[in-house]
PDB file of C-alpha atoms in Angstrom:
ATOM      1  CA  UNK A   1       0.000   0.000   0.000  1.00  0.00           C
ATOM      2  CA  UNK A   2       1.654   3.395  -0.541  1.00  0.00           C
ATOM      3  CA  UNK A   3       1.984   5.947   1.681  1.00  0.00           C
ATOM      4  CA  UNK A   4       0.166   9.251   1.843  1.00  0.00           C
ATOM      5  CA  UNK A   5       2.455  11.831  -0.532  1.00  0.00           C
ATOM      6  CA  UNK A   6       2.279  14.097   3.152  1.00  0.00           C
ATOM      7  CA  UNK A   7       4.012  11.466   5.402  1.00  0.00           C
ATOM      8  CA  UNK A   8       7.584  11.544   2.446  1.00  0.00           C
ATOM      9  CA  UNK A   9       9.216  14.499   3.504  1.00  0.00           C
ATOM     10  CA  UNK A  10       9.112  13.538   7.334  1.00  0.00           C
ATOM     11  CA  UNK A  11      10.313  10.193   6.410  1.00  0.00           C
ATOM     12  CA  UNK A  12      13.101  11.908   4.514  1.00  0.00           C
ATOM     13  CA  UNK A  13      13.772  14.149   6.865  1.00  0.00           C
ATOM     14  CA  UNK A  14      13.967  11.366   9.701  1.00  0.00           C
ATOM     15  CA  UNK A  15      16.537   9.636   7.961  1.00  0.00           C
ATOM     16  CA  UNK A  16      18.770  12.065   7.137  1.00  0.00           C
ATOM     17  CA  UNK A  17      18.814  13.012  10.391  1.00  0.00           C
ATOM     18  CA  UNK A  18      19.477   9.585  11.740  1.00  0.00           C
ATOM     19  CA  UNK A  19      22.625   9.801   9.403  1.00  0.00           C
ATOM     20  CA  UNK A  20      23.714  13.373  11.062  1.00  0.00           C
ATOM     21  CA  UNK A  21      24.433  11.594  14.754  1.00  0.00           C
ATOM     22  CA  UNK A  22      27.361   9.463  13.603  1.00  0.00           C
ATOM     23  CA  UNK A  23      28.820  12.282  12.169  1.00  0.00           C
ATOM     24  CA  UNK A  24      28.604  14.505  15.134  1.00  0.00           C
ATOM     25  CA  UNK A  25      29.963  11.616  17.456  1.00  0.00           C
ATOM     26  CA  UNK A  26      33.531  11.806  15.644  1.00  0.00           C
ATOM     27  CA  UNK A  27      33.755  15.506  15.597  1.00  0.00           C
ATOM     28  CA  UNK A  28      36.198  15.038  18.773  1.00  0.00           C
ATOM     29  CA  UNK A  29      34.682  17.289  21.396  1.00  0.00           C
ATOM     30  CA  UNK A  30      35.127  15.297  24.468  1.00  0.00           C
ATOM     31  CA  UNK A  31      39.177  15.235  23.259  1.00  0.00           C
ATOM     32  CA  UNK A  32      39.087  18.965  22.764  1.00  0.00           C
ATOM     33  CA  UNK A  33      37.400  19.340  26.424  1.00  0.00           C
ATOM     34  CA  UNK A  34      39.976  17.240  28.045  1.00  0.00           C
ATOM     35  CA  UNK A  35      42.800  19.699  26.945  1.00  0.00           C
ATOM     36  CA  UNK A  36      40.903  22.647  28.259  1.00  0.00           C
ATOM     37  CA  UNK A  37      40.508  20.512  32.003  1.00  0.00           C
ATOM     38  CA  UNK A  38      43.989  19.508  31.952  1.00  0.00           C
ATOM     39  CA  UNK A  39      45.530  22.751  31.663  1.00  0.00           C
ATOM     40  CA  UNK A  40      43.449  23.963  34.053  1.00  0.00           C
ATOM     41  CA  UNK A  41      44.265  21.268  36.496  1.00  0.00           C
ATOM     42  CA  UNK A  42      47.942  21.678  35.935  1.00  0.00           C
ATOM     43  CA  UNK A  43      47.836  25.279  37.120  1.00  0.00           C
ATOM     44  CA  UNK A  44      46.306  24.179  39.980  1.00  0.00           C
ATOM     45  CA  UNK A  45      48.791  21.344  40.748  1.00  0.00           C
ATOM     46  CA  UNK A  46      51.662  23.731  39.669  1.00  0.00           C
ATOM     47  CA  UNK A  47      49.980  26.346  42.241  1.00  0.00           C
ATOM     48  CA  UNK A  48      50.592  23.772  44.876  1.00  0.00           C
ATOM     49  CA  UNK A  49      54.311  22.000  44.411  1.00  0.00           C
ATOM     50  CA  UNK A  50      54.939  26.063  44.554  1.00  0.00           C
ATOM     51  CA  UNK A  51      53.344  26.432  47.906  1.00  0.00           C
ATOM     52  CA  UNK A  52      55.057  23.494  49.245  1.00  0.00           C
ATOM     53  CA  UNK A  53      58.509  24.829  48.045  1.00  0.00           C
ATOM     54  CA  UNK A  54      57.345  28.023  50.444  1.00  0.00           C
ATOM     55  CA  UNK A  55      56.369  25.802  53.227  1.00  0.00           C
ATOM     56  CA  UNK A  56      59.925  23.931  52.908  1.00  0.00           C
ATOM     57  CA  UNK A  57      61.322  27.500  53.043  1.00  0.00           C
ATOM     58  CA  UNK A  58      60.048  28.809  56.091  1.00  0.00           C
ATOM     59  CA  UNK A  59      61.281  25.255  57.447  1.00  0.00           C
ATOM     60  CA  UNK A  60      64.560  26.016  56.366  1.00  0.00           C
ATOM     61  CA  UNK A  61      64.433  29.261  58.206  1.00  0.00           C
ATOM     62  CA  UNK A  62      62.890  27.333  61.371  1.00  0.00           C
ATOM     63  CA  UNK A  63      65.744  25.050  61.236  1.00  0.00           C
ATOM     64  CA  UNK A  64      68.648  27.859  61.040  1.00  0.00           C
ATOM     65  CA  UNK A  65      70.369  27.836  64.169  1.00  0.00           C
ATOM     66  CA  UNK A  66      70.329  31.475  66.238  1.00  0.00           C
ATOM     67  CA  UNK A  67      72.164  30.663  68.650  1.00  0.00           C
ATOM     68  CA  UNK A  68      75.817  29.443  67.213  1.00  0.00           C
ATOM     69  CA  UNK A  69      78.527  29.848  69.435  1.00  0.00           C
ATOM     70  CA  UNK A  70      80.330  32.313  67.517  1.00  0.00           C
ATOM     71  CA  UNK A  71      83.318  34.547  68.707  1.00  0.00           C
ATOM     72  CA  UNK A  72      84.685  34.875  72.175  1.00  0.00           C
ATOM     73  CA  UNK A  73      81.871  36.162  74.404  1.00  0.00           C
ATOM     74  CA  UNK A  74      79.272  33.356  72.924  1.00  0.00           C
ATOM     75  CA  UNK A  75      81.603  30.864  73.387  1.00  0.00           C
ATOM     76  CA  UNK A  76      82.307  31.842  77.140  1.00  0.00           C
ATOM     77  CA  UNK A  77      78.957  31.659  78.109  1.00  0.00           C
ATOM     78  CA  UNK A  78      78.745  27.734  76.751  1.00  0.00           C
ATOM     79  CA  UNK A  79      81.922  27.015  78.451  1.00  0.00           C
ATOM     80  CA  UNK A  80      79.872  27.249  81.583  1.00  0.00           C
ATOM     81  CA  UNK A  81      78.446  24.089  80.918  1.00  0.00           C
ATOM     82  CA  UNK A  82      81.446  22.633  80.830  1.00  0.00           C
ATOM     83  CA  UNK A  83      82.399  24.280  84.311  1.00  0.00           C
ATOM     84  CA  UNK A  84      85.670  26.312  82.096  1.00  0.00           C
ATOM     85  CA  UNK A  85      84.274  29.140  82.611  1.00  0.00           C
ATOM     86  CA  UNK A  86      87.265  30.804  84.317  1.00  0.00           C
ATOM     87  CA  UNK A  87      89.795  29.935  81.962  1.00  0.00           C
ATOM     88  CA  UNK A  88      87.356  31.153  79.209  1.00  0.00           C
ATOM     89  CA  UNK A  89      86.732  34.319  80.776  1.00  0.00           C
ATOM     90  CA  UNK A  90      90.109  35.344  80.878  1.00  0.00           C
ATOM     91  CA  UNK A  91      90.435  34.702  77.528  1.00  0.00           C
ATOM     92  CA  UNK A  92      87.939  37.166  76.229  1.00  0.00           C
ATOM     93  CA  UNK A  93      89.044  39.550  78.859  1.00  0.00           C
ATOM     94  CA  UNK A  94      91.599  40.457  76.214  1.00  0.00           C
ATOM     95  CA  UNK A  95      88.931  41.193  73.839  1.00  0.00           C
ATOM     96  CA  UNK A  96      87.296  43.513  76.376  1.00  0.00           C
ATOM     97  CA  UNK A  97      85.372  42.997  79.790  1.00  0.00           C
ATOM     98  CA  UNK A  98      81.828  43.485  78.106  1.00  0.00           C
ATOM     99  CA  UNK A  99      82.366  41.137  75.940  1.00  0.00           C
ATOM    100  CA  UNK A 100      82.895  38.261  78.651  1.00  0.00           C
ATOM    101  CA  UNK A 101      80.068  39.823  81.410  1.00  0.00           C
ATOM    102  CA  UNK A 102      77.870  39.687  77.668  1.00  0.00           C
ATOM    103  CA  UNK A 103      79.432  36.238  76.954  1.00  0.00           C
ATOM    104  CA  UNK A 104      78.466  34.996  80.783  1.00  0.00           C
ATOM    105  CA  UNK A 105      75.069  35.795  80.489  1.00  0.00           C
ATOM    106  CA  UNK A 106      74.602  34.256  77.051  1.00  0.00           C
ATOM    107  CA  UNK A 107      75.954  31.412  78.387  1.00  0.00           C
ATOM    108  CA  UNK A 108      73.005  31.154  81.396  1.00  0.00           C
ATOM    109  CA  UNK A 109      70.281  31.780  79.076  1.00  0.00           C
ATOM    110  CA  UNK A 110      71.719  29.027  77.137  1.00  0.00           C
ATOM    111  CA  UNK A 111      71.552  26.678  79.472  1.00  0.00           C
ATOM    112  CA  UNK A 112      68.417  27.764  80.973  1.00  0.00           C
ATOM    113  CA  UNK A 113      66.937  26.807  77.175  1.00  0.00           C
ATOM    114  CA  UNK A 114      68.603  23.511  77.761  1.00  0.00           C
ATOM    115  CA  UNK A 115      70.175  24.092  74.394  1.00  0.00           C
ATOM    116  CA  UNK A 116      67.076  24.815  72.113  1.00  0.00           C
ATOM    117  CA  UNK A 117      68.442  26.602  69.162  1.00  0.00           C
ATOM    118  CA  UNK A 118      65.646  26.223  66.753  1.00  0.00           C
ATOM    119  CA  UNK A 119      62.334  26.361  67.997  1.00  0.00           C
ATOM    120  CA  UNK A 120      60.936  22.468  67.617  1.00  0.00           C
ATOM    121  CA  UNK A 121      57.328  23.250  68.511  1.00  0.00           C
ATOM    122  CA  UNK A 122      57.365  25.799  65.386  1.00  0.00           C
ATOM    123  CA  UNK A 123      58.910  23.155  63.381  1.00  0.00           C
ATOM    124  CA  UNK A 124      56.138  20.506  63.643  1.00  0.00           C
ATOM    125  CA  UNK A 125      53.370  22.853  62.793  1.00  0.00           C
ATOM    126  CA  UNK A 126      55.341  23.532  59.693  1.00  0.00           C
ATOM    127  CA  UNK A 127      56.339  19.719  59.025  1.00  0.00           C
ATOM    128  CA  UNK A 128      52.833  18.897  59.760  1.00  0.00           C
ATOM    129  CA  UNK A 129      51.617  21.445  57.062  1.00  0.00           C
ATOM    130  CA  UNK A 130      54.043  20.560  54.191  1.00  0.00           C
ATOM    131  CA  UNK A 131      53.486  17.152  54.726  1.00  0.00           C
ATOM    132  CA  UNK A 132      49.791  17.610  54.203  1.00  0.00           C
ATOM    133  CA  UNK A 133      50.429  19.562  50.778  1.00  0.00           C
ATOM    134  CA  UNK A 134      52.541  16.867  50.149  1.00  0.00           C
ATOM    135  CA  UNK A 135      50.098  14.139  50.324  1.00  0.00           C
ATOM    136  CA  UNK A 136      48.026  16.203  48.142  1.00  0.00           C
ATOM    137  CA  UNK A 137      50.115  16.227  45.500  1.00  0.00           C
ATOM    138  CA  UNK A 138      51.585  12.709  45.385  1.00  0.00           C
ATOM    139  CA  UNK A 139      48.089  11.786  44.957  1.00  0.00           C
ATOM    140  CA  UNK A 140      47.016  13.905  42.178  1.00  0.00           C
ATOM    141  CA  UNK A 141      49.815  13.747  40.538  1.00  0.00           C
ATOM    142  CA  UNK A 142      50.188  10.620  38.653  1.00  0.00           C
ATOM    143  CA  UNK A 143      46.721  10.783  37.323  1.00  0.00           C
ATOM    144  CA  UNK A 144      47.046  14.163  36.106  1.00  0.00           C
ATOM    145  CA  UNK A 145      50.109  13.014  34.094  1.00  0.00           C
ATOM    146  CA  UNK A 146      47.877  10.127  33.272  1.00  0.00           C
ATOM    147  CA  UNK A 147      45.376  12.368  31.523  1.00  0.00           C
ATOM    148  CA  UNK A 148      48.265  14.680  29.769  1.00  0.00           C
ATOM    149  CA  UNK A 149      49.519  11.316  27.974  1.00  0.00           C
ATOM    150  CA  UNK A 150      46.041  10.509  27.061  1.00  0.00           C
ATOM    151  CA  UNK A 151      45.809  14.386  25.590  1.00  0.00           C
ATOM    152  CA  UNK A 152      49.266  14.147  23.657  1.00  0.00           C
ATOM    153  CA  UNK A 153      48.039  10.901  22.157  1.00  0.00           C
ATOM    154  CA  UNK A 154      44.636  12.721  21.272  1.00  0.00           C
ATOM    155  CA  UNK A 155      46.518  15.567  19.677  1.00  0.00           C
ATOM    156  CA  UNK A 156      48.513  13.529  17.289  1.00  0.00           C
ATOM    157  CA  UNK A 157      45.707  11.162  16.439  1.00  0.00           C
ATOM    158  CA  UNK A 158      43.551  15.294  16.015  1.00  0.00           C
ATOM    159  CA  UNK A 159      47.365  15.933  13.493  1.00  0.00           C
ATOM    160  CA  UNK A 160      47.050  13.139  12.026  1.00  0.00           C
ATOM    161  CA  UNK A 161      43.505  13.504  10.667  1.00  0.00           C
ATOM    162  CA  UNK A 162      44.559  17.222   9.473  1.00  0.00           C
ATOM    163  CA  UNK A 163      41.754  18.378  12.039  1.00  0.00           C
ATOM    164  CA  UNK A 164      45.028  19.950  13.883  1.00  0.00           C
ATOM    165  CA  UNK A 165      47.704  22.007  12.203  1.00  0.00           C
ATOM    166  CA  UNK A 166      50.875  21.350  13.096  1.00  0.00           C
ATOM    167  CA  UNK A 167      52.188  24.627  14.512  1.00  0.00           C
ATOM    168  CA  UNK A 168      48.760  24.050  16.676  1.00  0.00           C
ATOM    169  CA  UNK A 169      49.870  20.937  17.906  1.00  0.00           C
ATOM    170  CA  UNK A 170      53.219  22.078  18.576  1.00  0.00           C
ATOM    171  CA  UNK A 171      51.867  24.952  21.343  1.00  0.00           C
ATOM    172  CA  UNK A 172      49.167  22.836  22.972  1.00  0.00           C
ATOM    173  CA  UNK A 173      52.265  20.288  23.191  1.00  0.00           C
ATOM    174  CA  UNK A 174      54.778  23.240  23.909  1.00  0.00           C
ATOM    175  CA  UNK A 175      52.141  24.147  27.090  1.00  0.00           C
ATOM    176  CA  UNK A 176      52.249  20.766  28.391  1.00  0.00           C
ATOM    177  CA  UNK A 177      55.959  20.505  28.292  1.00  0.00           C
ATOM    178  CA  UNK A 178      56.100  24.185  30.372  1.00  0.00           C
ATOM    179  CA  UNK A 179      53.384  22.388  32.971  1.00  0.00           C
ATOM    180  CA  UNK A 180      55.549  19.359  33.573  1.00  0.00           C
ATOM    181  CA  UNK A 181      59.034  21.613  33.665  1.00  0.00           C
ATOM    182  CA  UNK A 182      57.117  23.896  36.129  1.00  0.00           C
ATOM    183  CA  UNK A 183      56.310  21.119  38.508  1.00  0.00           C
ATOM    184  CA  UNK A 184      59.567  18.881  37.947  1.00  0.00           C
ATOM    185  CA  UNK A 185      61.128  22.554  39.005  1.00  0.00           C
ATOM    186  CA  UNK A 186      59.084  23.110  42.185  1.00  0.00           C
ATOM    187  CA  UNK A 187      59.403  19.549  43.656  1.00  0.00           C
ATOM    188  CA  UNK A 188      62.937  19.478  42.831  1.00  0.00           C
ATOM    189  CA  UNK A 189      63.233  22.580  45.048  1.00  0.00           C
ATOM    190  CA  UNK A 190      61.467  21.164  47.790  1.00  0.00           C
ATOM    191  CA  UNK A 191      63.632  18.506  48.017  1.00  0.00           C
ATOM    192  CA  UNK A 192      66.804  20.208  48.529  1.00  0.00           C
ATOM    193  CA  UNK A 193      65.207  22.629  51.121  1.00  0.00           C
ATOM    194  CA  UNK A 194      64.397  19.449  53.032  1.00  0.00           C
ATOM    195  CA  UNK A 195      67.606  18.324  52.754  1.00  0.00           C
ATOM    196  CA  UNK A 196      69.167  21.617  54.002  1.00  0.00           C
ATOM    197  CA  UNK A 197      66.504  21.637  57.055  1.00  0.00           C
ATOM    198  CA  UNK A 198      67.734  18.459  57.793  1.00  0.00           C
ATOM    199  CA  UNK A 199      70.892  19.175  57.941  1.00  0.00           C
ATOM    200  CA  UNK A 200      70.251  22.224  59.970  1.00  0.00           C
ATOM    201  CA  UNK A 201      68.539  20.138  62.471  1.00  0.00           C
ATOM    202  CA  UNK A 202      71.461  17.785  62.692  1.00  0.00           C
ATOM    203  CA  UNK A 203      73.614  20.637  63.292  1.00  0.00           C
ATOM    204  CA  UNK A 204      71.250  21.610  66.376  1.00  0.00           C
ATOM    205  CA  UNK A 205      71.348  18.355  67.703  1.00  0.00           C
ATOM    206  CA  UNK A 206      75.602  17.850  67.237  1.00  0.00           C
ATOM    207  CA  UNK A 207      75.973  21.265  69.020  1.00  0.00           C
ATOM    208  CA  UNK A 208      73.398  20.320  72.355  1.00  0.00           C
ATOM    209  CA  UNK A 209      69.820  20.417  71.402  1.00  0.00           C
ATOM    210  CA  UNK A 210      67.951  17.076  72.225  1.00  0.00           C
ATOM    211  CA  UNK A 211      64.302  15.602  71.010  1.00  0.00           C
ATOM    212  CA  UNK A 212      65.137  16.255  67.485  1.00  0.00           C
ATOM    213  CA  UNK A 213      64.878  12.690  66.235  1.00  0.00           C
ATOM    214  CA  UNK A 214      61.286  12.878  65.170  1.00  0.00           C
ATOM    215  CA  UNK A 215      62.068  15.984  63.273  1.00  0.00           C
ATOM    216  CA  UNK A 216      64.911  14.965  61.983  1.00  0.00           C
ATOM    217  CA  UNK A 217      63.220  11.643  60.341  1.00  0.00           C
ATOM    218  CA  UNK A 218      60.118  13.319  59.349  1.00  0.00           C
ATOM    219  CA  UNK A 219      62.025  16.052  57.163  1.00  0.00           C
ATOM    220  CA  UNK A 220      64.477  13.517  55.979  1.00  0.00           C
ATOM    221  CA  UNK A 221      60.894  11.615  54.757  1.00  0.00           C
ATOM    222  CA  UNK A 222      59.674  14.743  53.049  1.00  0.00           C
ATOM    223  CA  UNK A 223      62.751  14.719  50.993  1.00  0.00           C
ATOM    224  CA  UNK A 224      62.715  10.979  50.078  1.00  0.00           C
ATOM    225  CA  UNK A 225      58.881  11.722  48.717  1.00  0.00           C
ATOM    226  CA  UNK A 226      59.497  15.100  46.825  1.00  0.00           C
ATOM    227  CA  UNK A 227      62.259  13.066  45.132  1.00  0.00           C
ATOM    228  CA  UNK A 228      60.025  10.046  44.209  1.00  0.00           C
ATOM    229  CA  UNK A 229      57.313  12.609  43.238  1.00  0.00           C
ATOM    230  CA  UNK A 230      59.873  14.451  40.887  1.00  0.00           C
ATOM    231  CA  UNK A 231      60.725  10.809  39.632  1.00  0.00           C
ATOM    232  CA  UNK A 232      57.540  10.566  38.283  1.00  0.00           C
ATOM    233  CA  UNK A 233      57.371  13.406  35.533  1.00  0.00           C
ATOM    234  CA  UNK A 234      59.126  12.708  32.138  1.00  0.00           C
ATOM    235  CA  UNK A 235      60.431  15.928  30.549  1.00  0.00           C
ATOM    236  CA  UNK A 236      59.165  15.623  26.934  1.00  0.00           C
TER     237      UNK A 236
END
């Protein structure tokens, strides 16, 4: 039975537009999207191996010793703990008699700090703080890499089907070569300020200061996972 001559064009117009969603589905948006999200994501990950590099900083200046025993008078007042103070006193006589009253009194408030020259309860707040940022990033980290091997394979596979120029594909690969150099950068930094707070606190401890074992192990830590984390990133 034929149709009614009314009913063709809807029929035709059906089916064309049956044929249209096929061609729409390999138009590549959802690749296109994913670029956008990664980049944005790697300014915030790049955001935050920066802040950590700050935190390691100020841990680094926590660790510094203030105290030294430098120069005559200083080193007077720590010869009282080793009951010289006598002989020591009449050595820095010679440089002048302020110098060793100065160098006495240093030497009480020394020992009345039982040796604390860097302040450990500021340390932990700031060890406890990096090492939170820390954990962020370790865990974002290898699936944001994930997804920017996933977009440099969808850019090529975009090059090769001449939907991407070349000088195109070149800067949206150029920007995630600048990400990853960015972060490799940051953690890289982070690492050797933990190793220079570490040796800051072993300096503390060699010259008096006790209870710095925890400290010393949990910056020493830091370093060992900055490293690993900076491991992780291929320079393309």
């Amino acid at each position: 039975m034929s149709k009614p001559l009314f009913l063709i064009p809807i029929i035709i117009g059906l089916g064309l537009s049956g044929c249209a969603v096929p061609h729409h589905a390999v138009s590549n948006p959802p690749t296109a999207f994913s670029f956008q999200a990664t980049g944005q994501d790697g300014a915030v990950l790049i955001e935050q191996t920066a802040a950590l590099d700050r935190m390691m900083k100020d841990i680094v200046r926590n660790t510094t010793i203030k105290h030294a025993a430098v120069g005559a008078a200083v080193g007077c007042g720590l010869a009282i703990v080793t009951s010289n103070a006598s002989h020591c006193m009449a050595a820095a006589a010679s440089g002048g008699v302020v110098g060793a009253v100065n160098g006495h009194m240093a030497g009480k408030k020394d020992v009345a700090r039982r040796m604390e020259l860097v302040s450990a309860n500021a340390i932990v707040r700031s060890i406890r703080t990096s090492n939170a940022q820390l954990d962020d990033i370790s865990i974002q980290l290898p699936s944001f890499l994930a997804r920017q091997e996933s977009d440099i394979e969808g850019l090529a596979a975009l090059r090769g089907a001449g939907t991407l120029t070349e000088a195109e594909y070149e800067a949206r690969l150029d920007a995630i070569r600048a990400s990853r150099a960015e972060l490799a950068e940051a953690l890289m930094m982070s690492s050797q300020q933990a190793r220079l707070a570490s040796a800051n606190l072993r300096a503390a401890a060699a010259q008096g200061q006790s209870g710095l074992e925890w400290h010393i192990s949990a910056v020493e830590q830091m370093e060992r996972e900055t490293v690993s984390a900076r491991s992780q990133i291929s320079l393309l």
